[in-house]
Each structure stands twice: as structure tokens, then as C-alpha cells.
Short mmCIF file of C-alpha atoms in Angstrom, two decimals:
data_model
loop_
_atom_site.label_atom_id
_atom_site.label_comp_id
_atom_site.label_asym_id
_atom_site.label_seq_id
_atom_site.Cartn_x
_atom_site.Cartn_y
_atom_site.Cartn_z
CA MET A 1 -25.70 9.22 -17.08
CA ALA A 2 -21.91 9.72 -16.71
CA LEU A 3 -19.88 6.71 -15.19
CA THR A 4 -16.27 6.32 -13.92
CA LEU A 5 -14.40 2.94 -13.68
CA ALA A 6 -12.11 2.52 -11.35
CA ILE A 7 -9.41 -0.04 -11.34
CA ASP A 8 -7.42 -1.51 -8.16
CA GLN A 9 -4.65 -3.79 -9.18
CA GLY A 10 -3.65 -4.93 -5.29
CA THR A 11 -1.18 -7.73 -4.13
CA HIS A 12 -3.34 -10.54 -4.31
CA SER A 13 -6.27 -9.01 -6.85
CA THR A 14 -7.70 -6.95 -9.24
CA ARG A 15 -10.83 -4.84 -8.91
CA ALA A 16 -13.19 -2.92 -11.55
CA VAL A 17 -15.77 -0.85 -9.84
CA VAL A 18 -18.08 1.47 -11.68
CA PHE A 19 -19.22 4.42 -9.77
CA ASP A 20 -22.37 6.58 -11.00
CA VAL A 21 -22.30 10.51 -11.18
CA ARG A 22 -22.95 10.56 -7.24
CA GLY A 23 -20.77 8.16 -5.77
CA ARG A 24 -22.84 4.88 -6.13
CA GLN A 25 -21.40 1.80 -6.70
CA LEU A 26 -23.26 0.49 -9.54
CA ALA A 27 -20.91 -3.14 -10.31
CA MET A 28 -18.11 -4.68 -9.10
CA GLN A 29 -15.43 -7.21 -10.55
CA ARG A 30 -12.97 -9.06 -8.89
CA ALA A 31 -10.00 -11.50 -10.06
CA PRO A 32 -7.15 -13.10 -7.83
CA VAL A 33 -3.51 -12.64 -8.77
CA THR A 34 -0.71 -15.07 -7.47
CA LEU A 35 1.86 -14.04 -5.48
CA GLN A 36 5.36 -16.11 -5.68
CA VAL A 37 6.86 -16.58 -2.72
CA HIS A 38 10.27 -18.08 -3.73
CA SER A 39 12.37 -17.45 -0.52
CA HIS A 40 11.53 -14.81 2.41
CA THR A 41 13.32 -11.81 0.20
CA GLU A 42 12.67 -12.91 -3.20
CA ILE A 43 8.53 -12.14 -3.99
CA GLU A 44 7.62 -11.61 -7.40
CA GLN A 45 4.52 -11.77 -9.45
CA SER A 46 3.67 -12.35 -13.21
CA ALA A 47 3.46 -9.45 -15.17
CA ASP A 48 1.47 -10.86 -17.75
CA GLU A 49 -1.03 -12.06 -15.44
CA ILE A 50 -1.74 -9.21 -13.64
CA ILE A 51 -2.74 -7.50 -17.17
CA GLN A 52 -4.58 -10.60 -18.04
CA SER A 53 -6.51 -9.86 -14.35
CA MET A 54 -7.21 -6.11 -15.32
CA ARG A 55 -8.65 -7.12 -18.64
CA MET A 56 -10.69 -9.86 -16.83
CA VAL A 57 -12.53 -7.72 -14.85
CA ILE A 58 -12.73 -4.75 -17.26
CA ALA A 59 -14.53 -7.07 -19.17
CA GLY A 60 -16.66 -8.39 -16.54
CA VAL A 61 -17.67 -4.72 -15.00
CA LEU A 62 -18.66 -3.47 -18.15
CA ALA A 63 -20.86 -6.54 -18.79
CA HIS A 64 -22.99 -5.84 -16.00
CA PRO A 65 -26.28 -5.27 -16.66
CA ALA A 66 -26.18 -1.82 -14.58
CA VAL A 67 -23.24 -0.51 -16.50
CA ASP A 68 -23.69 0.90 -20.26
CA PRO A 69 -20.21 0.77 -21.24
CA THR A 70 -21.04 4.06 -23.54
CA ASP A 71 -21.40 5.94 -20.46
CA ILE A 72 -17.86 5.49 -19.01
CA ARG A 73 -16.67 9.04 -19.15
CA GLN A 74 -13.22 8.67 -17.12
CA VAL A 75 -11.15 6.20 -15.72
CA GLY A 76 -8.92 5.99 -12.42
CA LEU A 77 -5.97 3.71 -11.68
CA ALA A 78 -4.54 2.59 -8.29
CA THR A 79 -2.09 0.17 -7.97
CA GLN A 80 0.32 -1.64 -5.20
CA ARG A 81 3.13 0.74 -4.54
CA SER A 82 6.62 0.26 -4.79
CA SER A 83 6.63 -3.02 -7.20
CA VAL A 84 8.54 -2.77 -10.35
CA LEU A 85 9.15 -4.43 -13.24
CA ALA A 86 11.15 -3.56 -17.02
CA TRP A 87 9.37 -3.50 -20.50
CA GLU A 88 9.84 -3.02 -24.08
CA ARG A 89 9.07 0.43 -24.74
CA GLN A 90 7.03 -0.17 -27.71
CA SER A 91 5.31 -3.12 -27.40
CA GLY A 92 4.80 -3.37 -23.92
CA LYS A 93 6.25 -6.85 -23.52
CA ALA A 94 7.41 -7.57 -19.96
CA LEU A 95 11.29 -8.24 -19.67
CA SER A 96 10.99 -9.21 -16.03
CA PRO A 97 8.60 -10.30 -13.29
CA VAL A 98 7.16 -7.88 -11.24
CA LEU A 99 9.49 -7.69 -8.06
CA SER A 100 6.92 -6.93 -5.33
CA TRP A 101 6.66 -4.35 -2.75
CA GLN A 102 7.58 -7.29 -0.40
CA ASP A 103 10.75 -8.19 -1.99
CA THR A 104 13.84 -7.39 -0.19
CA ARG A 105 16.57 -9.49 -2.06
CA THR A 106 18.94 -5.85 -2.17
CA ARG A 107 18.82 -5.24 1.42
CA SER A 108 22.76 -6.16 1.34
CA ASP A 109 23.42 -3.92 -1.84
CA LEU A 110 21.79 -0.74 -0.61
CA ARG A 111 24.38 -0.41 2.46
CA GLN A 112 26.64 0.83 0.29
CA TYR A 113 24.63 3.93 0.12
CA GLU A 114 24.06 4.14 4.12
CA ALA A 115 26.52 7.66 4.27
CA GLN A 116 23.84 9.36 2.17
CA LEU A 117 20.80 8.55 4.51
CA ASP A 118 20.13 11.70 5.26
CA ASN A 119 20.43 13.67 1.57
CA ILE A 120 18.13 10.70 0.33
CA ARG A 121 15.45 11.22 3.08
CA ALA A 122 15.50 14.86 2.64
CA ARG A 123 15.00 14.48 -1.03
CA THR A 124 12.52 11.58 -1.13
CA GLY A 125 10.57 11.67 2.30
CA LEU A 126 11.85 7.69 2.46
CA ARG A 127 14.35 5.76 4.34
CA LEU A 128 16.74 3.64 2.61
CA SER A 129 14.84 0.30 2.32
CA ALA A 130 15.14 -2.37 -0.34
CA HIS A 131 10.99 -2.43 -0.14
CA TYR A 132 11.31 0.63 -2.52
CA GLY A 133 12.06 0.85 -6.74
CA ALA A 134 15.70 1.67 -6.66
CA GLY A 135 17.47 -1.25 -5.67
CA LYS A 136 15.39 -3.73 -7.37
CA LEU A 137 15.84 -1.54 -10.61
CA GLN A 138 19.55 -1.88 -10.42
CA TRP A 139 18.97 -5.76 -9.27
CA LEU A 140 17.26 -6.13 -12.88
CA LEU A 141 19.70 -4.15 -14.72
CA ARG A 142 22.61 -6.49 -13.52
CA ASN A 143 20.98 -9.62 -13.45
CA SER A 144 18.60 -9.67 -16.53
CA SER A 145 19.96 -10.08 -19.89
CA ALA A 146 16.97 -9.40 -21.74
CA VAL A 147 16.67 -6.14 -19.73
CA ARG A 148 20.44 -5.09 -20.49
CA ASP A 149 19.66 -6.07 -24.38
CA ALA A 150 16.31 -3.68 -24.36
CA ALA A 151 18.92 -0.99 -22.56
CA SER A 152 21.34 -1.38 -25.68
CA SER A 153 18.93 -0.82 -28.26
CA ASN A 154 17.10 1.86 -26.65
CA GLU A 155 13.99 -0.09 -26.27
CA LEU A 156 13.54 0.01 -22.24
CA VAL A 157 11.44 1.09 -19.83
CA THR A 158 12.03 0.42 -16.27
CA GLY A 159 9.86 1.41 -13.31
CA PRO A 160 6.87 1.12 -11.04
CA LEU A 161 4.13 -1.14 -11.71
CA ALA A 162 1.40 1.80 -11.98
CA SER A 163 3.37 2.59 -15.80
CA TYR A 164 3.04 -0.55 -16.79
CA LEU A 165 -0.55 -0.86 -16.63
CA LEU A 166 -0.95 2.51 -18.04
CA HIS A 167 0.94 1.12 -21.11
CA HIS A 168 -1.67 -1.37 -21.57
CA LEU A 169 -4.82 0.18 -20.71
CA CYS A 170 -4.43 3.18 -22.74
CA ASP A 171 -3.93 2.84 -26.84
CA GLY A 172 -0.38 3.62 -28.23
CA SER A 173 2.89 3.19 -26.55
CA ILE A 174 2.36 5.45 -23.50
CA ASN A 175 5.05 5.29 -20.60
CA ARG A 176 3.74 7.67 -17.87
CA VAL A 177 3.51 7.70 -14.08
CA ASP A 178 2.20 9.29 -11.75
CA HIS A 179 3.91 11.30 -8.79
CA ALA A 180 2.86 8.54 -6.11
CA ASN A 181 3.99 5.57 -7.48
CA ALA A 182 6.89 7.49 -8.72
CA SER A 183 7.83 8.41 -5.38
CA ARG A 184 8.08 5.31 -3.62
CA THR A 185 11.37 4.35 -6.02
CA LEU A 186 13.70 6.33 -4.05
CA LEU A 187 14.36 8.32 -7.46
CA TRP A 188 11.96 10.89 -7.24
CA ASN A 189 12.32 14.40 -5.53
CA LEU A 190 9.44 15.44 -3.34
CA GLU A 191 9.98 19.01 -3.47
CA GLN A 192 10.62 19.31 -7.03
CA ARG A 193 8.07 16.59 -8.02
CA ASP A 194 10.10 14.93 -10.69
CA TRP A 195 12.82 12.39 -10.90
CA ASP A 196 15.89 13.49 -9.28
CA PRO A 197 19.27 13.73 -11.44
CA TRP A 198 21.36 13.17 -8.37
CA LEU A 199 19.40 10.06 -7.01
CA CYS A 200 19.41 8.37 -10.78
CA GLY A 201 23.12 9.28 -10.88
CA LEU A 202 23.84 7.95 -7.22
CA PHE A 203 21.68 4.16 -7.67
CA GLY A 204 22.95 4.10 -11.31
CA ILE A 205 19.54 4.19 -13.20
CA PRO A 206 19.42 6.68 -16.00
CA ALA A 207 16.35 8.79 -16.06
CA ALA A 208 15.86 7.72 -19.96
CA LEU A 209 14.70 4.74 -18.68
CA LEU A 210 12.12 5.62 -16.23
CA PRO A 211 8.61 7.01 -17.71
CA GLU A 212 7.36 10.28 -17.87
CA CYS A 213 6.08 11.90 -14.40
CA ARG A 214 3.01 13.69 -14.36
CA PRO A 215 0.58 14.87 -11.46
CA ILE A 216 -1.74 12.47 -9.96
CA CYS A 217 -4.69 14.23 -11.05
CA SER A 218 -3.99 14.85 -14.93
CA ASN A 219 -5.04 13.29 -18.23
CA TYR A 220 -3.08 10.52 -18.99
CA GLY A 221 -4.21 9.44 -22.31
CA THR A 222 -6.83 7.83 -23.79
CA SER A 223 -8.07 4.14 -22.51
CA ILE A 224 -8.98 1.23 -24.30
CA ILE A 225 -12.57 1.53 -22.62
CA ASN A 226 -14.94 3.70 -24.70
CA SER A 227 -11.90 5.86 -25.37
CA ALA A 228 -12.32 7.64 -22.04
CA PRO A 229 -9.38 9.19 -20.81
CA VAL A 230 -7.59 7.81 -17.92
CA MET A 231 -7.89 11.42 -15.38
CA ALA A 232 -6.13 10.14 -11.92
CA VAL A 233 -3.54 7.34 -11.39
CA ASN A 234 -2.28 6.83 -7.38
CA GLY A 235 -1.26 4.22 -5.08
CA ASP A 236 -3.76 2.31 -3.56
CA GLN A 237 -2.90 3.65 0.04
CA THR A 238 -2.95 7.02 -1.03
CA ALA A 239 -5.88 6.59 -2.96
CA ALA A 240 -7.91 5.28 0.15
CA LEU A 241 -7.36 8.46 1.74
CA TYR A 242 -10.34 10.12 -0.74
CA ALA A 243 -12.72 7.53 -0.36
CA HIS A 244 -14.84 10.04 1.36
CA GLY A 245 -13.82 13.16 -0.47
CA GLN A 246 -11.10 15.41 0.74
CA PRO A 247 -9.22 14.34 4.16
CA GLY A 248 -8.74 16.50 6.99
CA THR A 249 -5.68 16.62 9.02
CA ASP A 250 -7.36 15.62 12.08
CA THR A 251 -8.08 12.14 11.30
CA ILE A 252 -5.59 9.34 10.86
CA LEU A 253 -6.51 6.33 7.96
CA VAL A 254 -5.54 3.04 8.81
CA ASN A 255 -5.58 0.73 5.80
CA ILE A 256 -5.16 -3.00 6.56
CA GLY A 257 -4.53 -5.48 3.93
CA THR A 258 -1.46 -7.64 3.09
CA GLY A 259 0.23 -4.66 4.94
CA ALA A 260 -1.24 -2.07 7.35
CA PHE A 261 -0.59 1.49 6.29
CA VAL A 262 -1.16 4.41 8.69
CA LEU A 263 -1.65 7.86 7.29
CA LEU A 264 -2.12 11.16 8.27
CA PRO A 265 -2.88 13.96 5.81
CA THR A 266 -1.02 16.89 6.46
CA GLY A 267 -2.19 19.70 3.94
CA ASN A 268 -0.34 21.15 1.16
CA THR A 269 2.92 20.95 2.92
CA PRO A 270 5.18 18.16 3.28
CA ARG A 271 5.93 17.41 7.14
CA PHE A 272 8.93 15.17 8.40
CA GLN A 273 9.16 12.86 11.37
CA PRO A 274 12.45 11.03 12.01
CA ASP A 275 10.79 7.54 12.27
CA LEU A 276 8.01 7.93 10.02
CA LEU A 277 7.48 8.16 6.22
CA THR A 278 6.53 11.79 4.01
CA GLY A 279 4.84 11.31 0.73
CA ILE A 280 2.24 12.80 -1.83
CA SER A 281 -1.23 11.65 -2.13
CA ARG A 282 -2.66 14.04 -4.55
CA SER A 283 -1.33 16.73 -7.13
CA ASN A 284 -2.33 18.88 -10.09
CA ALA A 285 0.17 21.17 -12.00
CA ASN A 286 0.60 23.51 -9.46
CA ALA A 287 -0.24 21.70 -6.03
CA GLY A 288 -0.02 18.93 -3.88
CA ASP A 289 -1.47 17.16 -0.85
CA TYR A 290 1.00 15.61 1.24
CA TYR A 291 0.96 12.87 4.37
CA ILE A 292 3.10 11.44 6.92
CA GLU A 293 3.03 7.26 6.81
CA GLY A 294 4.04 4.42 9.04
CA THR A 295 4.10 1.18 7.45
CA VAL A 296 3.45 -2.27 9.10
CA ASN A 297 4.42 -5.04 6.68
CA GLY A 298 3.27 -7.71 8.46
CA ALA A 299 -0.93 -7.74 8.37
CA GLY A 300 -2.50 -9.76 5.85
CA ALA A 301 0.66 -11.70 5.39
CA ALA A 302 1.32 -12.29 9.12
CA VAL A 303 -2.17 -14.07 9.12
CA GLN A 304 -1.09 -15.98 5.80
CA TRP A 305 2.39 -16.78 7.96
CA ALA A 306 -0.08 -18.33 10.57
CA GLU A 307 -2.17 -20.29 7.97
CA GLU A 308 0.94 -21.71 6.97
CA HIS A 309 2.24 -22.89 10.74
CA PHE A 310 -0.97 -23.97 12.20
CA GLU A 311 -3.99 -26.19 11.48
CA LEU A 312 -6.85 -23.45 10.96
CA PRO A 313 -9.63 -24.78 9.35
CA ASP A 314 -12.58 -21.87 8.74
CA TRP A 315 -10.66 -19.71 10.62
CA GLN A 316 -12.36 -16.66 8.89
CA ASN A 317 -15.83 -17.96 10.60
CA HIS A 318 -14.18 -18.35 14.12
CA LEU A 319 -11.96 -15.85 14.41
CA PRO A 320 -14.51 -13.21 15.45
CA GLY A 321 -15.45 -15.34 18.49
CA TRP A 322 -11.82 -16.24 19.24
CA LEU A 323 -10.93 -12.34 19.65
CA ALA A 324 -13.85 -12.08 22.12
CA GLU A 325 -13.27 -14.80 23.91
CA ILE A 326 -9.58 -15.49 24.16
CA GLU A 327 -8.59 -12.39 26.90
CA ALA A 328 -4.71 -13.61 27.35
CA PRO A 329 -3.13 -14.42 24.42
CA PRO A 330 0.55 -15.04 23.50
CA LEU A 331 2.39 -12.55 22.34
CA PHE A 332 3.85 -13.05 18.50
CA LEU A 333 7.04 -11.23 17.31
CA ASN A 334 5.86 -9.81 14.11
CA THR A 335 8.14 -9.38 11.71
CA VAL A 336 7.21 -10.96 8.93
CA GLY A 337 8.27 -9.01 5.83
CA GLY A 338 10.70 -7.16 8.32
CA LEU A 339 10.08 -4.18 10.93
CA GLY A 340 8.69 -1.39 9.14
CA ALA A 341 8.28 1.95 11.12
CA PRO A 342 9.20 2.95 12.97
CA TRP A 343 11.78 0.35 13.96
CA TRP A 344 12.83 0.07 10.34
CA ARG A 345 15.21 -3.04 10.25
CA PRO A 346 14.72 -6.99 9.47
CA GLY A 347 14.36 -8.56 13.15
CA PRO A 348 14.64 -12.08 13.89
CA ALA A 349 12.31 -14.46 12.17
CA PRO A 350 8.67 -14.43 13.27
CA GLY A 351 7.65 -16.38 16.47
CA PHE A 352 6.03 -16.32 20.08
CA ILE A 353 7.89 -14.45 22.48
CA ASP A 354 8.99 -16.85 25.39
CA ILE A 355 7.48 -20.25 23.90
CA ASP A 356 10.16 -22.66 22.95
CA ASP A 357 7.48 -24.88 21.38
CA PRO A 358 4.97 -23.23 19.17
CA ALA A 359 3.32 -26.43 18.56
CA ALA A 360 2.15 -26.60 21.91
CA ILE A 361 0.14 -23.10 21.12
CA ASP A 362 -3.47 -23.54 20.61
CA PRO A 363 -4.15 -22.78 17.06
CA ALA A 364 -7.08 -20.07 17.76
CA ALA A 365 -4.65 -18.29 20.78
CA ALA A 366 -2.16 -18.20 18.19
CA LEU A 367 -4.11 -16.66 15.49
CA VAL A 368 -5.30 -14.15 18.24
CA ALA A 369 -1.88 -13.52 18.93
CA VAL A 370 -1.11 -12.41 15.33
CA ILE A 371 -4.21 -10.01 15.19
CA GLU A 372 -3.00 -8.49 18.20
CA SER A 373 0.15 -7.95 17.11
CA ILE A 374 -1.15 -6.39 14.34
CA ALA A 375 -2.96 -3.72 16.56
CA PHE A 376 0.36 -3.14 18.51
CA MET A 377 2.31 -2.07 15.72
CA VAL A 378 -0.70 0.23 13.84
CA ALA A 379 -0.98 1.89 17.76
CA THR A 380 2.79 2.28 17.63
CA ASN A 381 2.34 4.58 14.59
CA ILE A 382 -0.58 6.22 15.48
CA ARG A 383 1.16 7.20 19.31
CA HIS A 384 4.01 8.51 16.88
CA LEU A 385 1.47 10.50 14.66
CA HIS A 386 -0.30 11.92 17.70
CA GLY A 387 2.64 12.90 19.38
CA LEU A 388 3.52 15.26 16.05
CA GLN A 389 0.00 16.79 15.69
CA ALA A 390 -1.94 16.93 18.78
CA ASP A 391 -5.39 17.52 17.51
CA ILE A 392 -5.87 14.39 15.76
CA ARG A 393 -9.63 13.61 16.67
CA GLN A 394 -10.24 9.99 15.11
CA ILE A 395 -9.18 7.00 13.31
CA ARG A 396 -10.49 5.82 9.99
CA ILE A 397 -10.27 2.28 9.29
CA SER A 398 -10.71 0.32 5.70
CA GLY A 399 -9.21 -2.96 4.21
CA GLY A 400 -10.28 -6.28 4.43
CA LEU A 401 -8.93 -7.22 8.04
CA SER A 402 -10.83 -4.19 9.24
CA GLN A 403 -13.96 -6.12 9.40
CA LEU A 404 -12.54 -7.64 12.48
CA ASP A 405 -14.39 -6.33 15.59
CA GLY A 406 -11.80 -7.35 17.90
CA LEU A 407 -9.05 -5.72 15.95
CA CYS A 408 -10.79 -1.86 15.53
CA GLN A 409 -11.35 -2.12 19.23
CA ARG A 410 -7.82 -3.10 19.98
CA ILE A 411 -6.63 -0.43 18.31
CA ALA A 412 -9.13 1.89 19.85
CA ASN A 413 -8.07 1.10 23.15
CA LEU A 414 -4.54 1.04 22.12
CA ALA A 415 -4.57 4.86 20.80
CA GLY A 416 -7.44 6.25 23.30
CA LEU A 417 -9.08 7.25 20.01
CA THR A 418 -12.33 6.61 18.33
CA VAL A 419 -11.96 4.32 15.44
CA GLU A 420 -14.83 4.61 12.72
CA ARG A 421 -15.41 1.95 10.34
CA PRO A 422 -17.59 2.98 7.58
CA PRO A 423 -19.36 0.78 5.55
CA GLN A 424 -17.46 0.95 2.21
CA LEU A 425 -14.39 -1.50 2.90
CA GLU A 426 -13.17 -1.10 -0.32
CA ALA A 427 -11.53 2.73 -0.01
CA THR A 428 -9.31 2.45 -2.67
CA THR A 429 -11.29 2.06 -5.56
CA ARG A 430 -13.83 4.79 -4.16
CA GLY A 431 -11.11 7.13 -3.66
CA ILE A 432 -9.55 6.49 -7.07
CA ALA A 433 -12.89 7.34 -8.49
CA TRP A 434 -13.54 10.46 -6.60
CA LEU A 435 -9.79 11.87 -7.49
CA ALA A 436 -10.75 10.65 -11.44
CA ALA A 437 -14.21 12.17 -11.71
CA GLY A 438 -12.63 15.71 -11.01
CA ARG A 439 -13.30 15.93 -6.54
CA PRO A 440 -17.13 16.14 -7.00
CA ASP A 441 -18.56 17.77 -3.97
CA ASP A 442 -21.92 16.21 -4.25
CA TRP A 443 -20.81 12.30 -3.95
CA GLU A 444 -23.10 10.83 -1.51
CA ALA A 445 -22.27 9.34 2.08
CA THR A 446 -21.46 5.55 2.00
CA GLY A 447 -23.57 5.18 5.18
CA LYS A 448 -23.45 5.53 8.64
CA PRO A 449 -19.78 4.31 10.33
CA THR A 450 -19.35 1.83 13.11
CA PRO A 451 -17.57 3.40 15.92
CA PHE A 452 -15.61 1.84 18.18
CA GLU A 453 -15.01 4.07 21.66
CA PRO A 454 -11.48 3.79 23.32
CA GLN A 455 -11.87 1.51 26.32
CA ASN A 456 -9.78 0.91 29.74
CA GLY A 457 -7.80 -2.22 28.96
CA PRO A 458 -4.72 -2.41 31.56
CA ALA A 459 -4.13 -6.32 30.57
CA LEU A 460 -3.97 -5.63 27.07
CA GLU A 461 -1.63 -2.21 27.66
CA ALA A 462 0.48 -4.47 30.02
CA ARG A 463 0.72 -6.95 26.92
CA TYR A 464 1.21 -4.02 24.33
CA ARG A 465 4.49 -2.74 26.30
CA ARG A 466 5.81 -6.12 26.56
CA PHE A 467 5.55 -6.58 23.08
CA SER A 468 7.29 -3.43 22.71
CA ASP A 469 10.32 -3.92 24.78
CA THR A 470 10.70 -7.00 23.00
CA ILE A 471 11.07 -5.55 19.71
CA HIS A 472 13.41 -2.54 21.37
CA HIS A 473 15.86 -4.88 22.59
CA THR A 474 15.65 -7.67 19.75
#
């Protein structure tokens, strides 16, 4: 029986999942990875720990009694986007930590390029932001002697985390990267679908230091898993678009993990909206699928902020009840990780609106306020997308926090659209597996989704307007 192995390397964990020829999940293995928060701008991960976690989950899933390793026919890899590092070209030895997508240490350095904002956006579909790779790669070249020495001896490769993982997943010294992850570096041209010489020159990143670009759906090389080829590589959020097959342009995907990502497929033509991002989610040698995206930095990261600031014992079990019972929570100014779409600025420190003493807030109400702020920010991006494309009929939601009925219902109420939550919550692994398997048309449905129909909620709408006004004036 032909099987597909999917690897999802995320911010807090690495997963491996095996799917059968009909898209049924046979086995899953997960390993946590550490996030090293040195400051509110310096956020790193250990490259060696991530590689170890990938090897661990692969070994674990192949040892599952439902899996015969000799049946693995293809492999798919999805990774956290915008995280970058440097490594040795031949050996694959990491020369730096992984600079997380959440890392913004280069924000002030990038101000020198503000005169080129329009050119950068036209070429990349992105904003000029420290979250993306170019500034981080500059920082490594400027601050690491090991990186500079490797560059001097022509042994340096820098680029997205996906390329580094591919090097270790495949035999030999492969240094390749997919279009989706390359597109989050500010160095990749959305129309030409390759590294952009003008952008590389602007940021001082020689193209020779970057991995070879390949379409998302292509043969990246022979893997260490039964010599099966790696047939698809993608970003985690963009892979999730394909969890249920080819996505339509009438459905918004909301995937809520460490961050929340709101994606609308736009077909085979890139479209631009001033306050949102444009990117590529699937490509082959001849064509691509494009999307528009709104990014919320503070989703699971905001919940972690609440854990650090309040005593919240056993909150996972209590939160569904709190969301149902607490009708008038305070308002949380969710600037965790900085304000993403559509505001695009750092914002003040996270905190509660019009409350001088956070210690006086009931911890349960504080956590509900954090969850509600996620709904507010997601809804803002959905309203932007709905204004761009009027025939949107529903929202499909996935990711860890999507298990909260209270969050799903708030998003439905604010967006005025039905929210559907499929039973398959780990959308990324299923999406990358479907792409790696050649986009089969006979994969079984994952089951009946749970619908959340929009309801009239004037109190929620009033809190949303006050939240939005506060952000607008900060």
C-alpha cells in the first residue's frame, strides 16, 4: 500500500504523520521544540534541536504498528515561514541559531529602505518588516564571525528553515527551497518566481548564498525515508489551505496557532490589497495558486503572555466555560509580537484598556479578554477580505485554539459568516501530504464539520468597535 509521510515543523513542536492512499491518518508522532525568548525582539531556536526533533518523530511514526516503512512512497515537508538561519554548504552544520519568524531585532535597521516600500511590495507582495528574512540574514552576516568565515570560503548557505531541514532530510548536500518559504524573505520575486537580483542587491544578500528555488510541487531529492522522494515543500499556513483538497476562492481559511493567519485563495493570478499580504501557496513548473493574507502575531503567543502575567491553574479545562459565562470581559490591547495586518506597527506594550492596575483583574476574565482580542483581530482581517471579494460565503478554521467554541462563535458573529470547523484540526500535515501525493481526487473527507452560524451580538460588536478605535489611536 502506497503511503505518504508528512512532516510539519512548527514553532513549538515537530510532527510526522503517515497517510494512506485514501488520505486516512494511520499514525502521528509529535516532539516539542524550545523557543528561546531572549527579549521581546530577540527570539531564537536551536537548529540542532529542531533537526533532532525531526529525526525523532520520523523514527517514531515509522515504528508504529500500522506503518510499514517500505510502503512510504513520497514525503511532504511544511515549515514555519519567515524563520531563517545559516549553515555549511556541504556538511549542513548550523552556523547560527534559527532566528524565529517572531524575531524583530532588525526593525530599526530596515528603516533605511522605507523609500523603496512601493518597489518592495510590488516585487514581493509583502510589507517591509523585520518579521521576514532579509533583515535577519543581514544581521547574521554582520554579527557572526562563523557566518562571515564560511562566506569567505564559499561554504555558506543562508535562507529559510525549510532549506536547512531539506538538507538533512535528503541524501547528499542538497540546498533547495520552495517558492512559498522563499517568498517570505523579501528577496523573492512574486511574478518571476525566483530570487530577485534587485532585492538581493538592495539588502546586500548575494544570491550565491541562497538555496536553489524550486516549485512547491516538485521533486526535491531522495529522502532518508525508504529512499522516497520529497515531492512537496511548503509553508505551514499555505499547506493548510489544501487540507481538504483544492481550495475555492469563496472560503477564507483561518489557522490559529502561535499566530493567527487569515488566508483567501485568489486563483492563478496574484491580487493586491494595500493593508494585507499577497503570496503563493502552490506552484509547479508552469503555474501557481495565489492568496491574500492577514497576519495576527498574538494568538497562542498572547495566551502565553497571559500565562506569564496571571495565575491560571488548569486554564485549558476551564477556558471553554469561562468563554461561555463571562459576558463582559475587559478589553485587551493585543500587541504581542507587534501589530500585524492591517495596522503594521509595533504598538505600545500589551495591556488592558482603561485599567490602571492589571492585578485587580480576575484572571479568568483576563484570559477571556485575550481570546476575544484574537477574535477581534481575525475579524478585522476578514472584513478587509470581504470588502475585496464580495462572494465569500464561509470561513474554515483550524489550529489548536480553534477547538474553543467560544472563539469560533465570536469570529462568526463579528464576520457575519458561517465558521466551519472540520474534525481534522491539524490541517498542515494533511495539506502537505495531499500535495506530495500528487493532489489525488479520491481522498476521503475527514468527517462532518461543526458549524457556527453568525448571531446578533450588539455587546460584542460594541466591544469590538472600542477595541478597534483604541488601536487606531495608539
